[in-house]
């Protein structure tokens, strides 16, 4: 039964969730908030939604680029290199990004007669991104359930999984991760050095998946 919308960036996690839950998904939503890598990601979000016959829409949130503070919105040179465990990775937080996106997605779900919003946050996000943590997801789902007539709920099945767990799931689903985008710098190729590139490399390696991503470094 098609009862859900999915927030799909075009990265590894949301692409995996798209295929994992495709029988339930009626609509894919991507948000262009002016980050360095939005254009790269959204290309793949469109590709995968079209491939499995799901309508895809892009919602532009230009105000975030104009008014919010984050290295993701300041150009490739502002993106720190290293591992997500490093303190400097906190600069990549876009304040309350998931709260904003989930609120909009809940309104769209209600407008389309759907009951659920799916998001692909995972356990590796928790240390850096407050709006990816289990308590946030629970609270946000309570808010959307209370604030909509049909009681829209948030489904976040990867919340306590690692990115390697997700990659293993994608492997069983036959996903080609070369058709996803991770790099925060948003260049022609993945930089290979920013936190999300490092995490991508580790997840693919540990899941036993050949990494065919083109890296600059």
CSV table of C-alpha atoms in Angstrom, one decimal:
chain,number,residue,atom,x,y,z
A,1,UNK,CA,0.0,0.0,0.0
A,2,UNK,CA,1.4,3.4,-1.0
A,3,UNK,CA,1.0,5.4,2.2
A,4,UNK,CA,4.3,7.4,2.5
A,5,UNK,CA,6.4,10.2,1.3
A,6,UNK,CA,10.2,9.9,1.5
A,7,UNK,CA,12.7,12.7,2.0
A,8,UNK,CA,15.4,11.7,-0.5
A,9,UNK,CA,18.6,13.5,-0.9
A,10,UNK,CA,20.3,11.2,-3.4
A,11,UNK,CA,22.9,10.0,-0.9
A,12,UNK,CA,23.6,6.4,0.2
A,13,UNK,CA,21.2,6.3,3.1
A,14,UNK,CA,18.0,7.8,1.6
A,15,UNK,CA,18.6,5.9,-1.7
A,16,UNK,CA,18.8,2.6,0.3
A,17,UNK,CA,15.6,3.5,2.1
A,18,UNK,CA,13.9,4.3,-1.1
A,19,UNK,CA,14.5,0.8,-2.5
A,20,UNK,CA,14.0,-0.8,0.9
A,21,UNK,CA,10.5,0.7,1.3
A,22,UNK,CA,9.5,1.2,-2.4
A,23,UNK,CA,6.3,-0.7,-2.0
A,24,UNK,CA,5.0,1.9,0.4
A,25,UNK,CA,6.4,5.1,-1.1
A,26,UNK,CA,4.1,7.3,-3.2
A,27,UNK,CA,6.2,10.4,-3.5
A,28,UNK,CA,9.9,11.4,-3.2
A,29,UNK,CA,10.8,14.9,-2.0
A,30,UNK,CA,14.2,16.5,-2.3
A,31,UNK,CA,15.1,19.9,-0.8
A,32,UNK,CA,17.4,22.4,-2.4
A,33,UNK,CA,18.6,24.6,0.4
A,34,UNK,CA,21.6,26.0,-1.3
A,35,UNK,CA,24.3,23.6,-0.1
A,36,UNK,CA,27.4,22.9,-2.0
A,37,UNK,CA,26.3,19.4,-3.0
A,38,UNK,CA,22.5,19.8,-3.5
A,39,UNK,CA,22.7,19.8,-7.2
A,40,UNK,CA,24.9,16.6,-7.3
A,41,UNK,CA,22.7,14.8,-4.8
A,42,UNK,CA,19.3,15.8,-6.4
A,43,UNK,CA,20.4,14.4,-9.8
A,44,UNK,CA,20.6,10.9,-8.3
A,45,UNK,CA,17.4,11.4,-6.2
A,46,UNK,CA,15.5,12.1,-9.5
A,47,UNK,CA,17.2,9.2,-11.2
A,48,UNK,CA,16.2,6.6,-8.7
A,49,UNK,CA,12.6,7.8,-8.2
A,50,UNK,CA,12.1,7.7,-12.0
A,51,UNK,CA,13.7,4.3,-12.2
A,52,UNK,CA,11.2,2.8,-9.8
A,53,UNK,CA,8.2,4.8,-11.0
A,54,UNK,CA,7.8,7.2,-8.1
A,55,UNK,CA,6.8,10.8,-8.5
A,56,UNK,CA,9.6,13.2,-7.4
A,57,UNK,CA,9.4,16.8,-6.5
A,58,UNK,CA,12.1,19.4,-5.6
A,59,UNK,CA,11.3,22.1,-3.0
A,60,UNK,CA,13.6,25.1,-2.9
A,61,UNK,CA,14.4,26.6,0.5
A,62,UNK,CA,16.5,29.6,-0.6
A,63,UNK,CA,16.0,31.3,2.7
A,64,UNK,CA,18.2,28.7,4.5
A,65,UNK,CA,21.2,29.7,2.3
A,66,UNK,CA,20.5,33.3,2.9
A,67,UNK,CA,20.0,33.3,6.6
A,68,UNK,CA,21.4,30.1,8.1
A,69,UNK,CA,25.0,29.6,9.2
A,70,UNK,CA,26.8,26.4,8.1
A,71,UNK,CA,30.0,25.5,6.3
A,72,UNK,CA,27.7,23.5,3.9
A,73,UNK,CA,26.4,26.8,2.7
A,74,UNK,CA,29.6,28.7,2.4
A,75,UNK,CA,31.4,27.0,-0.5
A,76,UNK,CA,33.7,24.0,-0.9
A,77,UNK,CA,36.7,25.7,0.8
A,78,UNK,CA,34.7,26.0,4.1
A,79,UNK,CA,34.1,22.3,4.4
A,80,UNK,CA,36.4,20.7,7.0
A,81,UNK,CA,38.4,17.5,6.2
A,82,UNK,CA,38.7,14.5,8.5
A,83,UNK,CA,36.4,12.1,10.4
A,84,UNK,CA,32.9,12.8,11.7
A,85,UNK,CA,34.3,12.1,15.2
A,86,UNK,CA,36.4,15.3,14.9
A,87,UNK,CA,35.1,18.4,16.6
A,88,UNK,CA,35.4,20.6,13.5
A,89,UNK,CA,32.7,18.6,11.8
A,90,UNK,CA,30.1,20.5,13.8
A,91,UNK,CA,30.5,23.3,11.3
A,92,UNK,CA,28.6,21.2,8.8
A,93,UNK,CA,25.4,21.4,10.9
A,94,UNK,CA,22.6,23.3,9.1
A,95,UNK,CA,20.5,24.4,12.1
A,96,UNK,CA,17.2,22.4,12.5
A,97,UNK,CA,17.4,21.3,8.8
A,98,UNK,CA,15.6,18.1,9.4
A,99,UNK,CA,12.9,19.8,11.5
A,100,UNK,CA,12.1,22.1,8.7
A,101,UNK,CA,12.1,19.4,6.0
A,102,UNK,CA,10.0,17.0,8.1
A,103,UNK,CA,7.5,19.8,8.8
A,104,UNK,CA,7.1,20.5,5.1
A,105,UNK,CA,7.0,16.8,4.2
A,106,UNK,CA,4.3,16.2,6.8
A,107,UNK,CA,2.2,19.0,5.2
A,108,UNK,CA,2.7,17.5,1.8
A,109,UNK,CA,1.8,14.0,3.1
A,110,UNK,CA,-1.5,15.3,4.5
A,111,UNK,CA,-2.2,17.2,1.3
A,112,UNK,CA,-1.8,14.0,-0.7
A,113,UNK,CA,-3.8,11.7,1.6
A,114,UNK,CA,-0.7,9.9,2.9
A,115,UNK,CA,0.0,8.9,6.4
A,116,UNK,CA,3.8,8.6,6.9
A,117,UNK,CA,7.0,10.6,6.2
A,118,UNK,CA,10.2,8.5,5.8
A,119,UNK,CA,13.7,9.8,6.6
A,120,UNK,CA,17.1,8.0,6.5
A,121,UNK,CA,19.0,9.3,9.4
A,122,UNK,CA,21.4,6.8,11.0
A,123,UNK,CA,23.4,6.0,14.1
A,124,UNK,CA,26.6,7.7,12.8
A,125,UNK,CA,24.8,11.0,12.6
A,126,UNK,CA,23.9,11.2,16.3
A,127,UNK,CA,27.2,12.7,17.6
A,128,UNK,CA,27.2,15.7,15.2
A,129,UNK,CA,23.6,16.3,14.1
A,130,UNK,CA,21.0,16.9,16.9
A,131,UNK,CA,18.1,16.6,14.5
A,132,UNK,CA,19.1,13.0,13.6
A,133,UNK,CA,19.0,11.7,17.2
A,134,UNK,CA,16.3,9.2,18.3
A,135,UNK,CA,14.8,11.6,20.8
A,136,UNK,CA,14.4,14.2,18.1
A,137,UNK,CA,12.7,11.8,15.7
A,138,UNK,CA,10.4,10.6,18.5
A,139,UNK,CA,9.5,14.2,19.5
A,140,UNK,CA,9.0,15.3,15.9
A,141,UNK,CA,6.8,12.4,15.1
A,142,UNK,CA,4.7,13.2,18.1
A,143,UNK,CA,4.4,16.8,16.8
A,144,UNK,CA,3.4,15.9,13.3
A,145,UNK,CA,0.9,13.2,14.7
A,146,UNK,CA,-0.7,15.8,17.0
A,147,UNK,CA,-0.6,18.6,14.5
A,148,UNK,CA,-2.3,16.9,11.5
A,149,UNK,CA,-5.8,15.5,11.1
A,150,UNK,CA,-4.7,12.1,9.9
A,151,UNK,CA,-1.9,11.9,12.5
A,152,UNK,CA,1.1,11.9,10.2
A,153,UNK,CA,3.9,9.9,11.7
A,154,UNK,CA,7.7,9.8,10.9
A,155,UNK,CA,9.3,6.5,10.0
A,156,UNK,CA,13.0,6.4,10.5
A,157,UNK,CA,14.0,2.7,10.5
A,158,UNK,CA,17.8,3.4,10.2
A,159,UNK,CA,18.0,5.6,13.3
A,160,UNK,CA,20.0,3.0,15.3
A,161,UNK,CA,21.9,1.4,12.4
A,162,UNK,CA,25.4,2.3,11.3
A,163,UNK,CA,26.2,3.4,7.8
A,164,UNK,CA,27.9,0.0,7.2
A,165,UNK,CA,24.7,-1.7,8.2
A,166,UNK,CA,22.8,0.4,5.6
A,167,UNK,CA,25.4,-0.4,3.0
A,168,UNK,CA,25.0,-4.1,3.7
A,169,UNK,CA,21.3,-3.7,3.3
A,170,UNK,CA,21.8,-1.9,0.0
A,171,UNK,CA,24.1,-4.7,-1.2
A,172,UNK,CA,21.2,-7.2,-0.7
A,173,UNK,CA,18.9,-4.8,-2.6
A,174,UNK,CA,21.4,-4.6,-5.5
A,175,UNK,CA,22.0,-0.9,-5.2
A,176,UNK,CA,24.9,0.6,-7.2
A,177,UNK,CA,26.3,3.2,-4.9
A,178,UNK,CA,28.2,4.8,-7.7
A,179,UNK,CA,24.8,6.2,-8.5
A,180,UNK,CA,24.7,8.2,-5.2
A,181,UNK,CA,26.4,11.3,-4.0
A,182,UNK,CA,28.0,12.0,-0.6
A,183,UNK,CA,30.7,14.6,-0.8
A,184,UNK,CA,29.9,17.9,1.0
A,185,UNK,CA,32.2,19.9,-1.3
A,186,UNK,CA,30.0,19.2,-4.4
A,187,UNK,CA,32.8,19.2,-6.9
A,188,UNK,CA,33.1,17.2,-10.2
A,189,UNK,CA,34.2,14.2,-8.2
A,190,UNK,CA,34.0,13.2,-4.5
A,191,UNK,CA,36.9,14.9,-2.7
A,192,UNK,CA,37.7,11.8,-0.6
A,193,UNK,CA,38.7,13.8,2.4
A,194,UNK,CA,35.6,15.4,4.0
A,195,UNK,CA,33.7,13.7,6.8
A,196,UNK,CA,31.0,12.2,4.6
A,197,UNK,CA,33.5,11.0,2.0
A,198,UNK,CA,35.5,9.3,4.8
A,199,UNK,CA,32.4,7.7,6.2
A,200,UNK,CA,31.3,6.5,2.7
A,201,UNK,CA,34.7,4.9,2.1
A,202,UNK,CA,34.6,3.1,5.5
A,203,UNK,CA,31.0,1.9,5.0
A,204,UNK,CA,31.6,0.4,1.6
A,205,UNK,CA,34.8,-1.2,2.7
A,206,UNK,CA,33.3,-2.7,5.8
A,207,UNK,CA,30.3,-3.9,3.9
A,208,UNK,CA,32.5,-5.7,1.4
A,209,UNK,CA,31.3,-3.5,-1.5
A,210,UNK,CA,33.8,-2.5,-4.3
A,211,UNK,CA,34.1,1.3,-4.1
A,212,UNK,CA,33.8,2.6,-7.7
A,213,UNK,CA,33.4,6.2,-6.6
A,214,UNK,CA,35.6,8.7,-8.4
A,215,UNK,CA,37.7,10.5,-5.7
A,216,UNK,CA,40.0,13.4,-6.2
A,217,UNK,CA,42.0,12.4,-3.1
